[in-house]
Amino acid sequence: MATNVDPIRLTELPIVQAPMAGAGGPALAAVVTRVGGLGFLAAGYRSAAALGAEIEELRSLVGDLPFGVNAFMPQPPPTRAEDELTARYARSLARAAARYGGSVGTPAPGVERDDWDAKLDLLLARPVPVVSFTFGLPDTEAITALRAAGTLTVATVTTPEEARLAVAHGVDALCVQGGEAGGHQGSFDNPAAPAPYGLLTLLTLIAAETDLPLIAAGGLMTGRQIEAVRLAGASAAQLGTAFLRCPESVASTAHKAALGDPAFERSVLTRAFSGRWARGLHNGFVARHEAEAPGVYPYVHHLVAPIRKAAAARGEADGLALWAGQGWRLAREEPAAEVIHRLVDEMAAARKASA
């Protein structure tokens, strides 16, 4: 059974920093945590050993203050038909690799598990305050074991049906992710076509069915929005894009610059970079490859990763996964602590205006 302990009660502020694999890290999580929010590390695409090193680095920066780790759930192994689709996409990516001076990746067998078993062992041996799950749920035994170790568990959900499954599994809280969110949609399955709920609608539907604490995620950039989702039933708000341009973010220089470049006109859901639907700025790579990208996650990610790395090294935003939520134009180039302080001031102003 869930404990109904609200993870955000561990913190001074109702602000959670989205994990953001490839853009977050200990420096960003430490600032958010020290200022009073809940900083997160991303375990996705990292080995258990690398994750362990980041956890220890973060602990050295924040001491006993609370933080979280987000883990990607294992995915089914690809079918023979999916292997063929992946091979075909790999051949089509050769031109992109040449364009940016990189190469097409070679996914290792078993990458669909994302080193989950070793990561779970690590999180049980060296418990952290909060662990969240994306792309599904672990079994109830793992959730029970994490709780016994003193860890609160949070499931990322994108539909009321997923929320019901997560509640039945016994998690402590839900991260309710609307389609406005940047980066990957955290859905349990990998649909052929995305049909995401908007955040406020999804939050309202889920809040009507459960008394578990809810963390709202999806396009949130201002203190006024944080107050709005709290009125709609959330305990806290999770923000990612708002921190992407901060100096503590490890997003590439080209990615940060693109967020402030008026040449990028819209954010879209695409699976061209990973095989899963994710929201980012529309660029040349998306335009050239979206139609042919198969829904074979995470194999597509590992095909494209070296190309993205080469494009980043050359400063070419046209070849990057420019993950960004729908509110990306409000992202500022300022330290993470200043982002938090501004959000707090905006929240106070919103409460005063509605009093």
PDB file of N, CA and C in Angstrom, residues 120 122-129 142-152:
ATOM      1  N   LEU A 120      18.598  -0.672  -9.759  1.00  0.00           N
ATOM      2  CA  LEU A 120      17.742  -0.976  -8.618  1.00  0.00           C
ATOM      3  C   LEU A 120      18.586  -1.475  -7.450  1.00  0.00           C
ATOM      4  N   LEU A 122      21.616  -0.716  -6.805  1.00  0.00           N
ATOM      5  CA  LEU A 122      22.309   0.457  -6.267  1.00  0.00           C
ATOM      6  C   LEU A 122      21.383   1.271  -5.374  1.00  0.00           C
ATOM      7  N   LEU A 123      20.153   1.508  -5.844  1.00  0.00           N
ATOM      8  CA  LEU A 123      19.217   2.354  -5.097  1.00  0.00           C
ATOM      9  C   LEU A 123      18.731   1.675  -3.819  1.00  0.00           C
ATOM     10  N   LEU A 124      18.786   0.366  -3.779  1.00  0.00           N
ATOM     11  CA  LEU A 124      18.447  -0.344  -2.551  1.00  0.00           C
ATOM     12  C   LEU A 124      19.632  -0.378  -1.584  1.00  0.00           C
ATOM     13  N   ALA A 125      20.828  -0.479  -2.125  1.00  0.00           N
ATOM     14  CA  ALA A 125      22.017  -0.531  -1.272  1.00  0.00           C
ATOM     15  C   ALA A 125      22.391   0.848  -0.732  1.00  0.00           C
ATOM     16  N   ARG A 126      22.163   1.880  -1.546  1.00  0.00           N
ATOM     17  CA  ARG A 126      22.496   3.254  -1.148  1.00  0.00           C
ATOM     18  C   ARG A 126      21.275   4.123  -1.393  1.00  0.00           C
ATOM     19  N   PRO A 127      20.260   4.010  -0.527  1.00  0.00           N
ATOM     20  CA  PRO A 127      18.953   4.636  -0.778  1.00  0.00           C
ATOM     21  C   PRO A 127      19.031   6.156  -0.911  1.00  0.00           C
ATOM     22  N   VAL A 128      18.165   6.678  -1.767  1.00  0.00           N
ATOM     23  CA  VAL A 128      18.001   8.122  -1.936  1.00  0.00           C
ATOM     24  C   VAL A 128      16.595   8.483  -1.470  1.00  0.00           C
ATOM     25  N   PRO A 129      16.324   9.760  -1.209  1.00  0.00           N
ATOM     26  CA  PRO A 129      15.016  10.129  -0.665  1.00  0.00           C
ATOM     27  C   PRO A 129      13.830   9.824  -1.577  1.00  0.00           C
ATOM     28  N   ALA A 142       9.597  -4.449  -6.183  1.00  0.00           N
ATOM     29  CA  ALA A 142      10.623  -3.407  -6.209  1.00  0.00           C
ATOM     30  C   ALA A 142      10.148  -2.167  -5.468  1.00  0.00           C
ATOM     31  N   ILE A 143       8.884  -1.795  -5.660  1.00  0.00           N
ATOM     32  CA  ILE A 143       8.345  -0.627  -4.965  1.00  0.00           C
ATOM     33  C   ILE A 143       8.352  -0.859  -3.459  1.00  0.00           C
ATOM     34  N   THR A 144       7.949  -2.055  -3.042  1.00  0.00           N
ATOM     35  CA  THR A 144       7.956  -2.391  -1.617  1.00  0.00           C
ATOM     36  C   THR A 144       9.371  -2.346  -1.052  1.00  0.00           C
ATOM     37  N   ALA A 145      10.336  -2.855  -1.812  1.00  0.00           N
ATOM     38  CA  ALA A 145      11.722  -2.858  -1.350  1.00  0.00           C
ATOM     39  C   ALA A 145      12.268  -1.440  -1.224  1.00  0.00           C
ATOM     40  N   LEU A 146      11.939  -0.583  -2.187  1.00  0.00           N
ATOM     41  CA  LEU A 146      12.390   0.805  -2.107  1.00  0.00           C
ATOM     42  C   LEU A 146      11.788   1.493  -0.889  1.00  0.00           C
ATOM     43  N   ARG A 147      10.503   1.228  -0.631  1.00  0.00           N
ATOM     44  CA  ARG A 147       9.876   1.828   0.538  1.00  0.00           C
ATOM     45  C   ARG A 147      10.544   1.349   1.824  1.00  0.00           C
ATOM     46  N   ALA A 148      10.841   0.068   1.880  1.00  0.00           N
ATOM     47  CA  ALA A 148      11.501  -0.478   3.068  1.00  0.00           C
ATOM     48  C   ALA A 148      12.868   0.151   3.278  1.00  0.00           C
ATOM     49  N   ALA A 149      13.491   0.597   2.182  1.00  0.00           N
ATOM     50  CA  ALA A 149      14.796   1.253   2.274  1.00  0.00           C
ATOM     51  C   ALA A 149      14.672   2.725   2.650  1.00  0.00           C
ATOM     52  N   GLY A 150      13.424   3.215   2.753  1.00  0.00           N
ATOM     53  CA  GLY A 150      13.203   4.607   3.130  1.00  0.00           C
ATOM     54  C   GLY A 150      13.029   5.563   1.973  1.00  0.00           C
ATOM     55  N   THR A 151      12.775   5.031   0.779  1.00  0.00           N
ATOM     56  CA  THR A 151      12.634   5.837  -0.426  1.00  0.00           C
ATOM     57  C   THR A 151      11.174   6.018  -0.794  1.00  0.00           C
ATOM     58  N   LEU A 152      10.779   7.257  -1.107  1.00  0.00           N
ATOM     59  CA  LEU A 152       9.446   7.527  -1.637  1.00  0.00           C
ATOM     60  C   LEU A 152       9.462   7.318  -3.144  1.00  0.00           C
TER      61      LEU A 152
END
